[in-house]
């Protein structure tokens, strides 16, 4: 039988290792990252939401390229260093699109693509698929396009 002091120490250690609440995964669309990088009015709310979940921020690898500027846009550098550094500071994990996400992205394009009121492009549809498969049906985004889908906004969930 373990000694009472060992049992107490073990219980304290277990309590310290437990999360205070379950881990949450946040699916992030490129529009939220671009809003932060450009200092748009929503940037503070997006930043606060991202910092609330330090470990669970993710973006579809298929949408990350949308965060990089066009060569002649304000703040752009030919090598993309400024935006690349800022993107890394946001701390989002890149999630490669698997067969299931690709299927969901194509279905989303049929349901919510350019020909519908949501007007999602294919990159948006990969963000949609990531939120559907990993984000619990919620996505951090800017604008009204995703509001016309069946996803929830991460800002409203916070």
Coordinates of N, CA and C in Angstrom, one line a residue:
X1 N 0.8 -1.2 0.0 CA 0.0 0.0 0.0 C 0.9 1.2 0.0
X2 N 0.6 2.2 -0.9 CA 1.5 3.4 -1.0 C 1.3 4.3 0.3
X3 N 2.3 5.0 0.6 CA 2.3 5.9 1.8 C 1.3 7.0 1.5
X4 N 0.7 7.6 2.5 CA -0.2 8.8 2.3 C 0.5 9.9 1.6
X5 N 1.8 10.2 2.0 CA 2.4 11.3 1.3 C 2.6 11.1 -0.2
X6 N 3.0 9.9 -0.5 CA 3.1 9.5 -1.9 C 1.8 9.7 -2.7
X7 N 0.7 9.2 -2.1 CA -0.6 9.3 -2.7 C -1.0 10.7 -2.9
X8 N -0.7 11.6 -1.9 CA -1.1 13.0 -2.0 C -0.3 13.7 -3.1
X9 N 1.0 13.4 -3.2 CA 1.9 14.0 -4.2 C 1.5 13.5 -5.6
X10 N 1.1 12.3 -5.7 CA 0.6 11.8 -7.0 C -0.7 12.5 -7.4
X11 N -1.6 12.7 -6.5 CA -2.9 13.4 -6.8 C -2.6 14.8 -7.2
X12 N -1.7 15.5 -6.5 CA -1.4 16.9 -6.9 C -0.8 16.9 -8.3
X13 N 0.2 16.0 -8.6 CA 0.8 16.0 -9.9 C -0.2 15.7 -11.0
X14 N -1.1 14.8 -10.7 CA -2.2 14.5 -11.7 C -3.1 15.7 -12.0
X15 N -3.4 16.4 -10.9 CA -4.3 17.6 -11.0 C -3.5 18.7 -11.8
X16 N -2.2 18.8 -11.6 CA -1.5 19.8 -12.4 C -1.3 19.5 -13.8
X17 N -1.3 18.2 -14.2 CA -1.2 17.8 -15.5 C -2.5 17.9 -16.3
X18 N -3.6 17.9 -15.6 CA -4.9 18.0 -16.3 C -5.2 19.4 -16.8
X19 N -5.8 19.5 -18.0 CA -6.2 20.7 -18.5 C -7.4 21.3 -17.7
X20 N -7.5 22.5 -17.6 CA -8.6 23.1 -16.9 C -9.9 23.0 -17.7
X21 N -9.8 22.9 -19.0 CA -11.0 22.7 -19.8 C -10.5 21.9 -21.0
X22 N -11.3 21.2 -21.8 CA -10.9 20.4 -22.9 C -10.2 21.3 -24.0
X23 N -9.3 20.7 -24.7 CA -8.6 21.4 -25.7 C -9.6 21.7 -26.9
X24 N -9.5 22.9 -27.4 CA -10.4 23.3 -28.5 C -9.6 23.5 -29.7
X25 N -10.0 23.1 -30.9 CA -9.4 23.3 -32.1 C -10.1 24.4 -32.8
X26 N -9.3 25.4 -33.3 CA -9.9 26.5 -34.0 C -9.5 26.4 -35.5
X27 N -10.4 26.3 -36.4 CA -10.1 26.4 -37.8 C -10.1 27.8 -38.2
X28 N -9.1 28.2 -38.9 CA -8.9 29.6 -39.2 C -8.8 29.8 -40.8
X29 N -9.6 30.8 -41.3 CA -9.6 31.1 -42.7 C -8.5 32.1 -42.9
X30 N -8.0 32.2 -44.1 CA -7.0 33.2 -44.5 C -7.5 34.6 -44.2
X31 N -8.8 34.9 -44.4 CA -9.3 36.2 -44.2 C -9.0 36.8 -42.8
X32 N -9.1 35.9 -41.8 CA -8.8 36.4 -40.4 C -7.3 36.7 -40.3
X33 N -6.4 35.9 -40.8 CA -5.0 36.2 -40.8 C -4.6 37.4 -41.5
X34 N -5.2 37.6 -42.7 CA -4.9 38.8 -43.5 C -5.4 40.1 -42.7
X35 N -6.6 40.0 -42.1 CA -7.1 41.1 -41.3 C -6.1 41.5 -40.2
X36 N -5.6 40.5 -39.6 CA -4.6 40.7 -38.5 C -3.3 41.4 -39.1
X37 N -2.8 40.8 -40.2 CA -1.6 41.3 -40.8 C -1.7 42.7 -41.3
X38 N -2.9 43.1 -41.8 CA -3.1 44.4 -42.3 C -3.6 45.4 -41.3
X39 N -3.9 45.0 -40.0 CA -4.3 45.8 -39.0 C -5.8 46.3 -39.2
X40 N -6.6 45.5 -39.8 CA -8.0 45.9 -40.0 C -8.8 46.0 -38.7
X41 N -9.9 46.6 -38.7 CA -10.7 46.8 -37.5 C -11.0 45.6 -36.7
X42 N -11.1 44.4 -37.3 CA -11.4 43.2 -36.6 C -10.2 42.5 -36.0
X43 N -9.0 43.1 -36.3 CA -7.7 42.4 -36.0 C -7.6 42.1 -34.5
X44 N -8.0 43.0 -33.6 CA -7.9 42.8 -32.2 C -8.8 41.6 -31.7
X45 N -10.0 41.5 -32.2 CA -10.9 40.4 -31.9 C -10.4 39.1 -32.4
X46 N -9.8 39.1 -33.6 CA -9.3 37.8 -34.1 C -8.0 37.4 -33.3
X47 N -7.2 38.4 -33.0 CA -6.0 38.1 -32.2 C -6.3 37.6 -30.8
X48 N -7.3 38.2 -30.2 CA -7.7 37.7 -28.9 C -8.3 36.3 -28.9
X49 N -9.0 36.0 -30.0 CA -9.6 34.6 -30.1 C -8.5 33.6 -30.3
X50 N -7.5 34.0 -31.2 CA -6.4 33.1 -31.4 C -5.5 32.8 -30.2
X51 N -5.3 33.9 -29.4 CA -4.5 33.7 -28.2 C -5.2 33.0 -27.1
X52 N -6.6 32.9 -27.2 CA -7.3 32.2 -26.2 C -7.1 30.7 -26.3
X53 N -6.8 30.2 -27.5 CA -6.5 28.8 -27.7 C -5.1 28.6 -28.3
X54 N -4.1 28.6 -27.4 CA -2.7 28.6 -27.8 C -2.3 27.4 -28.6
X55 N -2.9 26.2 -28.3 CA -2.4 25.0 -28.9 C -3.2 24.5 -30.1
X56 N -4.4 25.0 -30.3 CA -5.3 24.4 -31.3 C -5.7 25.2 -32.5
X57 N -4.8 26.1 -32.9 CA -5.1 26.9 -34.1 C -4.6 26.1 -35.4
X58 N -5.5 26.1 -36.4 CA -5.1 25.3 -37.6 C -5.7 26.0 -38.8
X59 N -4.9 25.8 -39.9 CA -5.4 26.3 -41.2 C -5.2 25.2 -42.2
X60 N -6.1 25.1 -43.2 CA -5.9 24.2 -44.3 C -4.7 24.6 -45.1
X61 N -3.8 23.7 -45.4 CA -2.6 24.0 -46.2 C -3.0 24.5 -47.6
X62 N -4.2 24.2 -48.0 CA -4.7 24.7 -49.3 C -5.1 26.2 -49.3
X63 N -5.2 26.8 -48.1 CA -5.6 28.2 -48.0 C -4.5 29.1 -47.5
X64 N -3.4 28.6 -47.1 CA -2.3 29.4 -46.5 C -1.8 30.4 -47.5
X65 N -1.7 30.0 -48.8 CA -1.2 30.9 -49.8 C -1.9 32.1 -50.0
X66 N -3.2 32.2 -49.5 CA -4.0 33.4 -49.6 C -3.5 34.4 -48.6
X67 N -2.7 34.1 -47.7 CA -2.2 35.0 -46.7 C -1.0 35.8 -47.2
X68 N -0.4 35.4 -48.3 CA 0.7 36.1 -48.9 C 0.3 37.1 -49.8
X69 N 0.9 38.3 -49.8 CA 0.5 39.4 -50.6 C 0.9 39.3 -52.1
X70 N 0.2 40.0 -52.9 CA 0.6 40.1 -54.3 C 1.9 40.9 -54.3
X71 N 2.8 40.7 -55.3 CA 4.1 41.4 -55.2 C 4.0 42.9 -55.1
X72 N 3.0 43.6 -55.6 CA 3.0 45.0 -55.5 C 2.0 45.6 -54.4
X73 N 1.5 44.7 -53.5 CA 0.6 45.2 -52.5 C 1.4 45.9 -51.4
X74 N 0.7 46.7 -50.6 CA 1.4 47.4 -49.5 C 2.0 46.5 -48.5
X75 N 3.2 46.8 -48.1 CA 3.9 45.9 -47.1 C 4.5 44.7 -47.7
X76 N 4.4 44.4 -49.0 CA 4.9 43.2 -49.6 C 6.4 43.3 -49.8
X77 N 7.1 42.2 -49.7 CA 8.5 42.2 -50.1 C 8.6 41.1 -51.1
X78 N 9.5 41.2 -52.0 CA 9.6 40.1 -53.0 C 9.8 38.7 -52.4
X79 N 10.5 38.6 -51.3 CA 10.7 37.3 -50.7 C 9.6 36.9 -49.7
X80 N 8.6 37.8 -49.4 CA 7.5 37.5 -48.6 C 7.9 37.3 -47.1
X81 N 9.1 37.8 -46.7 CA 9.5 37.6 -45.3 C 8.6 38.3 -44.3
X82 N 8.1 39.5 -44.5 CA 7.3 40.2 -43.5 C 6.1 39.4 -43.2
X83 N 5.4 38.9 -44.2 CA 4.1 38.2 -44.0 C 4.4 36.8 -43.4
X84 N 5.5 36.2 -43.9 CA 5.8 34.8 -43.4 C 6.1 34.9 -41.9
X85 N 6.9 35.9 -41.4 CA 7.2 36.0 -40.0 C 5.9 36.3 -39.2
X86 N 5.1 37.1 -39.7 CA 3.8 37.4 -39.0 C 2.9 36.2 -39.0
X87 N 2.9 35.4 -40.0 CA 2.0 34.2 -40.1 C 2.5 33.2 -39.0
X88 N 3.9 33.1 -38.9 CA 4.4 32.2 -37.9 C 4.1 32.6 -36.5
X89 N 4.1 34.0 -36.3 CA 3.7 34.5 -35.0 C 2.3 34.2 -34.6
X90 N 1.4 34.1 -35.6 CA 0.0 33.7 -35.3 C -0.1 32.3 -34.8
X91 N 0.9 31.4 -35.1 CA 1.0 30.1 -34.6 C 0.0 29.1 -35.1
X92 N -0.6 29.3 -36.2 CA -1.5 28.3 -36.8 C -0.8 27.1 -37.3
X93 N -1.3 25.9 -37.1 CA -0.7 24.7 -37.7 C -1.3 24.5 -39.1
X94 N -0.5 24.1 -40.0 CA -0.9 23.8 -41.3 C -1.4 22.3 -41.4
X95 N -2.7 22.1 -41.8 CA -3.2 20.8 -41.9 C -3.4 20.4 -43.4
X96 N -2.7 19.4 -43.8 CA -2.8 19.0 -45.2 C -4.2 18.5 -45.5
X97 N -4.7 18.7 -46.7 CA -6.0 18.3 -47.1 C -5.9 16.8 -47.5
X98 N -6.7 16.0 -46.7 CA -6.7 14.5 -47.1 C -7.9 14.3 -48.0
X99 N -8.2 13.0 -48.3 CA -9.2 12.7 -49.2 C -10.6 13.1 -48.7
X100 N -10.9 13.0 -47.4 CA -12.1 13.4 -46.9 C -12.3 14.9 -47.0
X101 N -11.3 15.7 -46.6 CA -11.4 17.1 -46.7 C -11.6 17.6 -48.2
X102 N -10.9 16.9 -49.1 CA -11.0 17.3 -50.5 C -12.5 17.0 -51.0
X103 N -13.0 15.9 -50.6 CA -14.4 15.6 -50.9 C -15.4 16.6 -50.3
X104 N -15.2 17.0 -49.1 CA -16.0 18.0 -48.5 C -15.8 19.4 -49.1
X105 N -14.6 19.7 -49.5 CA -14.4 21.0 -50.2 C -15.1 21.0 -51.5
X106 N -15.1 19.9 -52.3 CA -15.8 19.9 -53.5 C -17.3 20.0 -53.3
X107 N -17.8 19.3 -52.3 CA -19.2 19.4 -52.0 C -19.6 20.8 -51.5
X108 N -18.7 21.4 -50.8 CA -19.0 22.8 -50.3 C -19.0 23.7 -51.5
X109 N -18.1 23.5 -52.5 CA -18.1 24.3 -53.7 C -19.4 24.2 -54.4
X110 N -20.0 23.0 -54.5 CA -21.3 22.8 -55.2 C -22.4 23.5 -54.4
X111 N -22.3 23.4 -53.1 CA -23.4 24.0 -52.2 C -23.2 25.5 -52.0
X112 N -22.0 26.0 -51.9 CA -21.7 27.4 -51.5 C -20.8 28.2 -52.4
X113 N -20.5 27.6 -53.6 CA -19.5 28.2 -54.5 C -19.9 29.6 -55.1
X114 N -19.2 30.0 -56.1 CA -19.4 31.3 -56.7 C -20.8 31.6 -57.2
X115 N -21.5 30.5 -57.6 CA -22.8 30.6 -58.2 C -23.9 30.7 -57.1
X116 N -23.6 30.8 -55.8 CA -24.5 30.9 -54.7 C -24.4 32.2 -54.0
X117 N -25.3 32.5 -53.0 CA -25.2 33.7 -52.3 C -23.9 33.8 -51.4
X118 N -23.4 32.6 -51.0 CA -22.1 32.6 -50.2 C -20.9 33.0 -51.0
X119 N -20.9 32.6 -52.3 CA -19.8 33.0 -53.2 C -18.4 32.6 -52.7
X120 N -18.3 31.3 -52.2 CA -17.0 30.8 -51.7 C -16.2 30.4 -52.9
X121 N -14.9 30.7 -52.9 CA -13.9 30.2 -53.9 C -13.4 28.9 -53.4
X122 N -12.6 28.2 -54.2 CA -12.2 26.9 -53.8 C -11.3 26.9 -52.5
X123 N -10.5 27.9 -52.4 CA -9.7 28.0 -51.1 C -10.6 28.1 -49.9
X124 N -11.6 28.9 -50.0 CA -12.6 29.0 -48.9 C -13.2 27.7 -48.6
X125 N -13.5 26.9 -49.7 CA -14.1 25.6 -49.5 C -13.2 24.6 -48.7
X126 N -11.9 24.8 -48.9 CA -11.0 24.0 -48.1 C -11.0 24.4 -46.6
X127 N -11.1 25.7 -46.4 CA -11.3 26.2 -45.0 C -12.6 25.6 -44.4
X128 N -13.6 25.6 -45.2 CA -14.9 25.1 -44.8 C -14.7 23.6 -44.4
X129 N -14.1 22.8 -45.2 CA -13.9 21.4 -45.0 C -13.1 21.2 -43.7
X130 N -12.0 22.0 -43.5 CA -11.3 21.8 -42.3 C -12.1 22.1 -41.0
X131 N -12.9 23.1 -41.1 CA -13.8 23.4 -40.0 C -14.8 22.3 -39.7
X132 N -15.3 21.7 -40.8 CA -16.3 20.6 -40.7 C -15.6 19.4 -40.1
X133 N -14.4 19.1 -40.5 CA -13.8 17.8 -40.0 C -13.0 18.0 -38.7
X134 N -12.4 19.1 -38.4 CA -11.5 19.3 -37.3 C -12.0 20.4 -36.3
X135 N -12.8 21.3 -36.8 CA -13.1 22.5 -36.0 C -14.4 22.5 -35.4
X136 N -15.1 21.4 -35.4 CA -16.4 21.3 -34.7 C -17.5 22.1 -35.4
X137 N -17.3 22.4 -36.7 CA -18.3 23.2 -37.4 C -18.2 24.7 -37.2
X138 N -17.1 25.1 -36.6 CA -16.9 26.6 -36.4 C -15.6 27.0 -37.1
X139 N -15.6 28.3 -37.6 CA -14.4 28.8 -38.3 C -14.2 30.3 -37.9
X140 N -13.0 30.7 -37.8 CA -12.6 32.1 -37.6 C -12.4 32.7 -38.9
X141 N -13.3 33.7 -39.3 CA -13.2 34.3 -40.6 C -13.7 35.7 -40.5
X142 N -13.4 36.4 -41.6 CA -13.8 37.8 -41.8 C -14.8 37.9 -43.0
X143 N -15.8 38.7 -42.9 CA -16.7 38.9 -44.0 C -18.0 38.1 -43.8
X144 N -18.8 38.2 -44.8 CA -20.2 37.6 -44.8 C -20.3 36.3 -45.6
X145 N -19.3 35.9 -46.3 CA -19.4 34.8 -47.1 C -19.7 33.5 -46.3
X146 N -18.9 33.2 -45.3 CA -19.1 32.0 -44.5 C -20.4 32.1 -43.7
X147 N -20.9 33.3 -43.4 CA -22.1 33.5 -42.6 C -23.3 32.9 -43.4
X148 N -23.2 32.7 -44.7 CA -24.2 32.2 -45.6 C -24.1 30.7 -45.8
X149 N -23.2 30.1 -44.9 CA -23.1 28.6 -45.0 C -23.7 28.1 -43.6
X150 N -23.5 26.8 -43.4 CA -23.9 26.2 -42.2 C -22.9 26.1 -41.1
X151 N -21.8 26.9 -41.3 CA -20.7 26.9 -40.2 C -21.1 28.0 -39.2
X152 N -20.5 27.8 -38.0 CA -20.7 28.9 -37.0 C -19.4 29.7 -37.0
X153 N -19.5 30.9 -36.5 CA -18.3 31.8 -36.4 C -17.6 31.5 -35.1
X154 N -16.3 31.4 -35.1 CA -15.5 31.3 -33.9 C -15.6 32.5 -33.0
X155 N -15.8 33.7 -33.5 CA -16.0 34.9 -32.7 C -17.2 34.8 -31.9
X156 N -18.3 34.3 -32.5 CA -19.6 34.2 -31.7 C -19.5 33.1 -30.7
X157 N -18.6 32.1 -30.9 CA -18.5 31.0 -30.0 C -17.7 31.4 -28.7
X158 N -16.9 32.4 -28.9 CA -15.9 32.7 -27.8 C -16.6 33.2 -26.6

